[in-house]
Amino acid sequence: MTLSVHNSSSELTVTPEMISAAGYEALTFTGRNGDTLPYRRLVSNADLPGQFSLMIFFHGAGSVGEDNFLQMRIPGPPFARYMKNHRLKTVLLFPQCRANCRWVDVPWGDLSHDLPEKPSRHMTLAMELLQSAISEFQPDPGKIYAGGISMGGYGAWDIVSRMPETFSAILAICGGADVKQAPKLRHLRVCDCHGALDTVVPTSRSRDMVKALREAGCGHILYRELPEAAHNAWDPAFADETALDFVFDEPAG
């Protein structure tokens, strides 16, 4: 792997064998039009009583491809560790976007964007994947979450904007949203993390969305602007369990 602004050196230590050993299944979803989407799935603590929670998580531009591995290097270890430590009955979905494609077809450096009229090719597949998983696992309707990093942060905001009634929380790391969608997202628990020194996705993208959500009446926001971080806000965001505690609504401990 060649390091770029979209990667971090910590990813070099993660191998496909580690991801498989952590319980992440390598699967392929086939959409209604026959298009396919590689994804990893973790079904955690299925033996516990009660309903599952469910999260779909979108990777950043440094993890595009079709190997069904690169998208796991950043979130795979912390999510598996968190599910084990907290014994959460959860289904986690990690789709992978192909090279030269995006979860949301908008420029990353712009100071704002409008929600595209139609979802992108890969977002369409991700939405169908989510609906299929909901049908299969019947999760608690109040415990369905979206998350993402950078390009995937845009993806997380995009999917909750298109399916607001489906989600109850979002974890957006150095992404961007259409601020005009804030009124229909005010019911969400929102954890937003962004580096104050980010020159790839302007920090104002998170500041503006958080401001719009607060003005819309959203009362459950955790905004972490990391003063020492540039674009890599994911390493500090996952350095402790604060973000995942907030999203999964777990008591801090």
Short mmCIF file of C-alpha atoms in Angstrom, two decimals:
data_model
loop_
_atom_site.label_atom_id
_atom_site.label_comp_id
_atom_site.label_asym_id
_atom_site.label_seq_id
_atom_site.Cartn_x
_atom_site.Cartn_y
_atom_site.Cartn_z
CA MET A 1 0.00 0.00 0.00
CA THR A 2 1.25 3.48 -0.87
CA LEU A 3 0.51 5.93 1.91
CA SER A 4 -1.43 9.02 0.93
CA VAL A 5 -3.61 11.59 2.64
CA HIS A 6 -6.39 8.98 2.53
CA ASN A 7 -4.42 6.35 4.51
CA SER A 8 -2.55 6.04 7.79
CA SER A 9 0.47 3.96 8.79
CA SER A 10 -1.56 2.05 11.38
CA GLU A 11 -3.42 0.33 8.52
CA LEU A 12 -0.23 -1.44 7.44
CA THR A 13 -0.41 -3.72 10.48
CA VAL A 14 -3.85 -5.15 9.58
CA THR A 15 -3.97 -8.30 7.43
CA PRO A 16 -6.81 -10.19 5.74
CA GLU A 17 -6.15 -13.08 8.13
CA MET A 18 -6.69 -10.80 11.12
CA ILE A 19 -9.99 -9.56 9.71
CA SER A 20 -11.26 -13.07 9.03
CA ALA A 21 -10.10 -14.27 12.46
CA ALA A 22 -12.11 -11.46 14.05
CA GLY A 23 -15.25 -13.00 12.56
CA TYR A 24 -15.84 -10.76 9.54
CA GLU A 25 -17.38 -12.82 6.73
CA ALA A 26 -16.44 -11.95 3.13
CA LEU A 27 -19.67 -11.77 1.12
CA THR A 28 -21.02 -10.35 -2.14
CA PHE A 29 -24.40 -8.66 -2.45
CA THR A 30 -26.28 -8.77 -5.75
CA GLY A 31 -28.58 -5.82 -6.37
CA ARG A 32 -31.93 -5.80 -8.10
CA ASN A 33 -30.31 -4.86 -11.41
CA GLY A 34 -27.68 -7.61 -11.17
CA ASP A 35 -24.87 -5.28 -10.08
CA THR A 36 -22.69 -6.58 -7.25
CA LEU A 37 -21.17 -5.11 -4.11
CA PRO A 38 -18.46 -6.82 -2.04
CA TYR A 39 -18.93 -6.44 1.70
CA ARG A 40 -17.83 -7.80 5.04
CA ARG A 41 -20.30 -8.75 7.73
CA LEU A 42 -19.90 -9.37 11.44
CA VAL A 43 -22.78 -10.99 13.31
CA SER A 44 -21.82 -10.40 16.93
CA ASN A 45 -23.18 -12.21 19.99
CA ALA A 46 -26.11 -13.76 18.13
CA ASP A 47 -26.77 -16.07 21.09
CA LEU A 48 -27.84 -13.20 23.35
CA PRO A 49 -31.56 -12.58 23.93
CA GLY A 50 -33.39 -9.68 22.32
CA GLN A 51 -33.09 -7.99 18.94
CA PHE A 52 -29.95 -7.07 17.06
CA SER A 53 -28.70 -3.57 16.52
CA LEU A 54 -27.34 -2.95 13.01
CA MET A 55 -24.77 -0.59 11.51
CA ILE A 56 -23.61 0.06 7.96
CA PHE A 57 -20.18 1.68 7.69
CA PHE A 58 -18.68 3.37 4.63
CA HIS A 59 -14.94 3.48 3.97
CA GLY A 60 -12.86 6.33 2.56
CA ALA A 61 -11.13 6.82 -0.79
CA GLY A 62 -7.98 5.00 0.30
CA SER A 63 -9.88 1.72 0.56
CA VAL A 64 -11.60 1.45 -2.82
CA GLY A 65 -11.31 -1.78 -4.79
CA GLU A 66 -12.81 -5.24 -5.10
CA ASP A 67 -10.64 -7.26 -2.72
CA ASN A 68 -13.17 -7.12 0.14
CA PHE A 69 -10.37 -6.31 2.56
CA LEU A 70 -9.10 -2.75 2.24
CA GLN A 71 -12.31 -1.28 3.66
CA MET A 72 -11.68 -3.19 6.91
CA ARG A 73 -8.22 -1.95 7.81
CA ILE A 74 -9.38 1.11 9.74
CA PRO A 75 -12.71 0.15 11.35
CA GLY A 76 -12.32 -3.64 11.54
CA PRO A 77 -10.17 -3.97 14.68
CA PRO A 78 -11.84 -1.29 16.85
CA PHE A 79 -15.36 -2.46 15.99
CA ALA A 80 -14.58 -6.13 16.67
CA ARG A 81 -12.90 -5.22 19.94
CA TYR A 82 -15.85 -3.04 20.98
CA MET A 83 -18.45 -5.72 20.23
CA LYS A 84 -16.46 -8.27 22.21
CA ASN A 85 -15.83 -5.99 25.20
CA HIS A 86 -19.44 -4.80 25.44
CA ARG A 87 -21.12 -8.06 24.34
CA LEU A 88 -23.45 -6.30 21.95
CA LYS A 89 -25.85 -8.28 19.79
CA THR A 90 -25.05 -6.48 16.56
CA VAL A 91 -24.84 -6.90 12.80
CA LEU A 92 -22.11 -4.80 11.15
CA LEU A 93 -21.96 -4.22 7.38
CA PHE A 94 -18.87 -2.87 5.59
CA PRO A 95 -19.47 -2.51 1.81
CA GLN A 96 -16.60 -1.73 -0.56
CA CYS A 97 -16.78 0.85 -3.35
CA ARG A 98 -14.93 0.12 -6.58
CA ALA A 99 -11.99 2.19 -7.82
CA ASN A 100 -12.86 5.40 -9.67
CA CYS A 101 -16.29 5.48 -8.00
CA ARG A 102 -17.69 7.33 -4.99
CA TRP A 103 -20.41 6.77 -2.44
CA VAL A 104 -21.66 10.27 -3.27
CA ASP A 105 -20.96 11.94 -6.60
CA VAL A 106 -19.88 15.33 -5.27
CA PRO A 107 -16.47 17.07 -4.99
CA TRP A 108 -14.83 16.63 -1.58
CA GLY A 109 -13.13 20.01 -1.44
CA ASP A 110 -16.26 22.13 -1.93
CA LEU A 111 -17.62 24.11 0.99
CA SER A 112 -21.16 22.79 0.43
CA HIS A 113 -23.19 20.48 -1.78
CA ASP A 114 -26.79 19.63 -2.55
CA LEU A 115 -28.02 16.09 -2.02
CA PRO A 116 -27.86 14.54 -5.51
CA GLU A 117 -31.28 13.79 -6.95
CA LYS A 118 -30.37 10.12 -7.34
CA PRO A 119 -28.02 8.00 -5.24
CA SER A 120 -24.77 6.89 -6.83
CA ARG A 121 -24.32 3.40 -8.25
CA HIS A 122 -22.65 2.13 -5.09
CA MET A 123 -24.99 3.97 -2.72
CA THR A 124 -27.94 2.35 -4.48
CA LEU A 125 -26.37 -1.05 -3.83
CA ALA A 126 -25.58 -0.13 -0.22
CA MET A 127 -29.18 0.91 0.40
CA GLU A 128 -30.43 -2.38 -1.04
CA LEU A 129 -27.88 -4.28 1.06
CA LEU A 130 -29.11 -2.51 4.18
CA GLN A 131 -32.74 -3.27 3.38
CA SER A 132 -31.85 -6.92 2.79
CA ALA A 133 -30.03 -7.15 6.13
CA ILE A 134 -32.94 -5.52 7.95
CA SER A 135 -35.29 -8.08 6.43
CA GLU A 136 -32.98 -10.97 7.36
CA PHE A 137 -31.99 -9.98 10.90
CA GLN A 138 -35.03 -7.96 12.03
CA PRO A 139 -33.01 -5.49 14.14
CA ASP A 140 -34.53 -3.19 16.73
CA PRO A 141 -35.95 -0.31 14.63
CA GLY A 142 -34.51 2.13 17.16
CA LYS A 143 -30.98 0.74 16.83
CA ILE A 144 -30.02 1.10 13.18
CA TYR A 145 -26.95 3.25 12.57
CA ALA A 146 -24.76 4.61 9.77
CA GLY A 147 -21.10 5.55 9.88
CA GLY A 148 -18.25 6.48 7.61
CA ILE A 149 -14.83 8.01 7.10
CA SER A 150 -14.03 10.85 4.67
CA MET A 151 -15.62 9.77 1.37
CA GLY A 152 -17.55 7.38 3.58
CA GLY A 153 -18.54 10.23 5.88
CA TYR A 154 -20.28 11.73 2.87
CA GLY A 155 -21.81 8.31 2.32
CA ALA A 156 -23.14 8.09 5.86
CA TRP A 157 -24.78 11.51 5.61
CA ASP A 158 -26.16 10.60 2.19
CA ILE A 159 -27.84 7.38 3.28
CA VAL A 160 -29.42 8.87 6.42
CA SER A 161 -30.70 11.78 4.32
CA ARG A 162 -32.31 9.35 1.85
CA MET A 163 -33.67 7.01 4.55
CA PRO A 164 -34.12 9.25 7.60
CA GLU A 165 -36.90 7.16 9.12
CA THR A 166 -34.61 4.11 9.15
CA PHE A 167 -31.78 5.47 11.29
CA SER A 168 -31.37 6.56 14.88
CA ALA A 169 -27.66 7.51 14.95
CA ILE A 170 -24.73 8.46 12.74
CA LEU A 171 -20.95 8.45 13.17
CA ALA A 172 -19.46 10.82 10.58
CA ILE A 173 -15.67 11.24 10.49
CA CYS A 174 -14.23 14.04 8.32
CA GLY A 175 -17.19 13.98 5.92
CA GLY A 176 -19.70 16.46 4.52
CA ALA A 177 -23.47 16.76 4.27
CA ASP A 178 -26.19 18.82 2.63
CA VAL A 179 -27.09 21.16 5.51
CA LYS A 180 -30.60 21.58 4.10
CA GLN A 181 -31.32 17.99 5.18
CA ALA A 182 -30.83 18.86 8.85
CA PRO A 183 -34.52 19.35 9.78
CA LYS A 184 -35.40 15.76 8.85
CA LEU A 185 -32.36 14.43 10.73
CA ARG A 186 -32.96 16.19 14.04
CA HIS A 187 -34.05 12.93 15.70
CA LEU A 188 -30.60 11.36 15.24
CA ARG A 189 -27.84 10.90 17.77
CA VAL A 190 -24.97 12.53 15.90
CA CYS A 191 -21.29 11.91 16.56
CA ASP A 192 -19.17 14.02 14.20
CA CYS A 193 -15.36 14.03 14.30
CA HIS A 194 -13.14 16.26 12.17
CA GLY A 195 -9.53 17.42 12.23
CA ALA A 196 -9.12 21.15 12.72
CA LEU A 197 -6.21 21.13 10.23
CA ASP A 198 -7.99 19.18 7.46
CA THR A 199 -7.15 20.47 3.97
CA VAL A 200 -8.86 17.63 2.05
CA VAL A 201 -12.40 17.94 3.39
CA PRO A 202 -12.83 21.40 4.92
CA THR A 203 -13.49 21.32 8.66
CA SER A 204 -16.31 23.76 8.00
CA ARG A 205 -18.29 20.89 6.44
CA SER A 206 -18.73 19.35 9.90
CA ARG A 207 -19.08 22.68 11.69
CA ASP A 208 -21.83 23.80 9.31
CA MET A 209 -23.80 20.55 9.57
CA VAL A 210 -23.58 20.50 13.35
CA LYS A 211 -24.75 24.12 13.44
CA ALA A 212 -27.67 23.32 11.11
CA LEU A 213 -28.67 20.33 13.21
CA ARG A 214 -28.63 22.34 16.41
CA GLU A 215 -30.72 25.05 14.80
CA ALA A 216 -33.16 22.34 13.65
CA GLY A 217 -33.57 21.15 17.23
CA CYS A 218 -31.25 18.13 17.33
CA GLY A 219 -30.45 17.63 20.99
CA HIS A 220 -28.06 14.67 20.87
CA ILE A 221 -24.81 15.82 19.26
CA LEU A 222 -21.24 14.93 20.13
CA TYR A 223 -18.93 17.10 18.02
CA ARG A 224 -15.22 16.42 18.36
CA GLU A 225 -12.99 18.87 16.51
CA LEU A 226 -9.49 17.51 16.93
CA PRO A 227 -7.03 20.42 17.20
CA GLU A 228 -3.90 18.43 16.28
CA ALA A 229 -5.44 16.39 13.44
CA ALA A 230 -5.42 17.05 9.70
CA HIS A 231 -7.44 14.75 7.41
CA ASN A 232 -6.71 11.66 9.47
CA ALA A 233 -9.35 12.12 12.13
CA TRP A 234 -10.12 8.40 12.22
CA ASP A 235 -7.12 7.29 14.29
CA PRO A 236 -7.89 9.71 17.15
CA ALA A 237 -11.63 9.07 16.79
CA PHE A 238 -11.08 5.34 17.36
CA ALA A 239 -8.30 5.78 19.94
CA ASP A 240 -10.89 5.44 22.69
CA GLU A 241 -14.49 4.26 22.88
CA THR A 242 -16.14 7.68 23.18
CA ALA A 243 -17.57 7.73 19.65
CA LEU A 244 -18.82 4.14 19.67
CA ASP A 245 -20.29 4.54 23.17
CA PHE A 246 -22.27 7.51 21.90
CA VAL A 247 -23.51 5.84 18.72
CA PHE A 248 -24.38 2.51 20.32
CA ASP A 249 -25.84 4.37 23.31
CA GLU A 250 -23.65 2.50 25.76
CA PRO A 251 -22.81 3.91 29.22
CA ALA A 252 -19.29 5.33 29.26
CA GLY A 253 -16.98 3.08 31.15
#
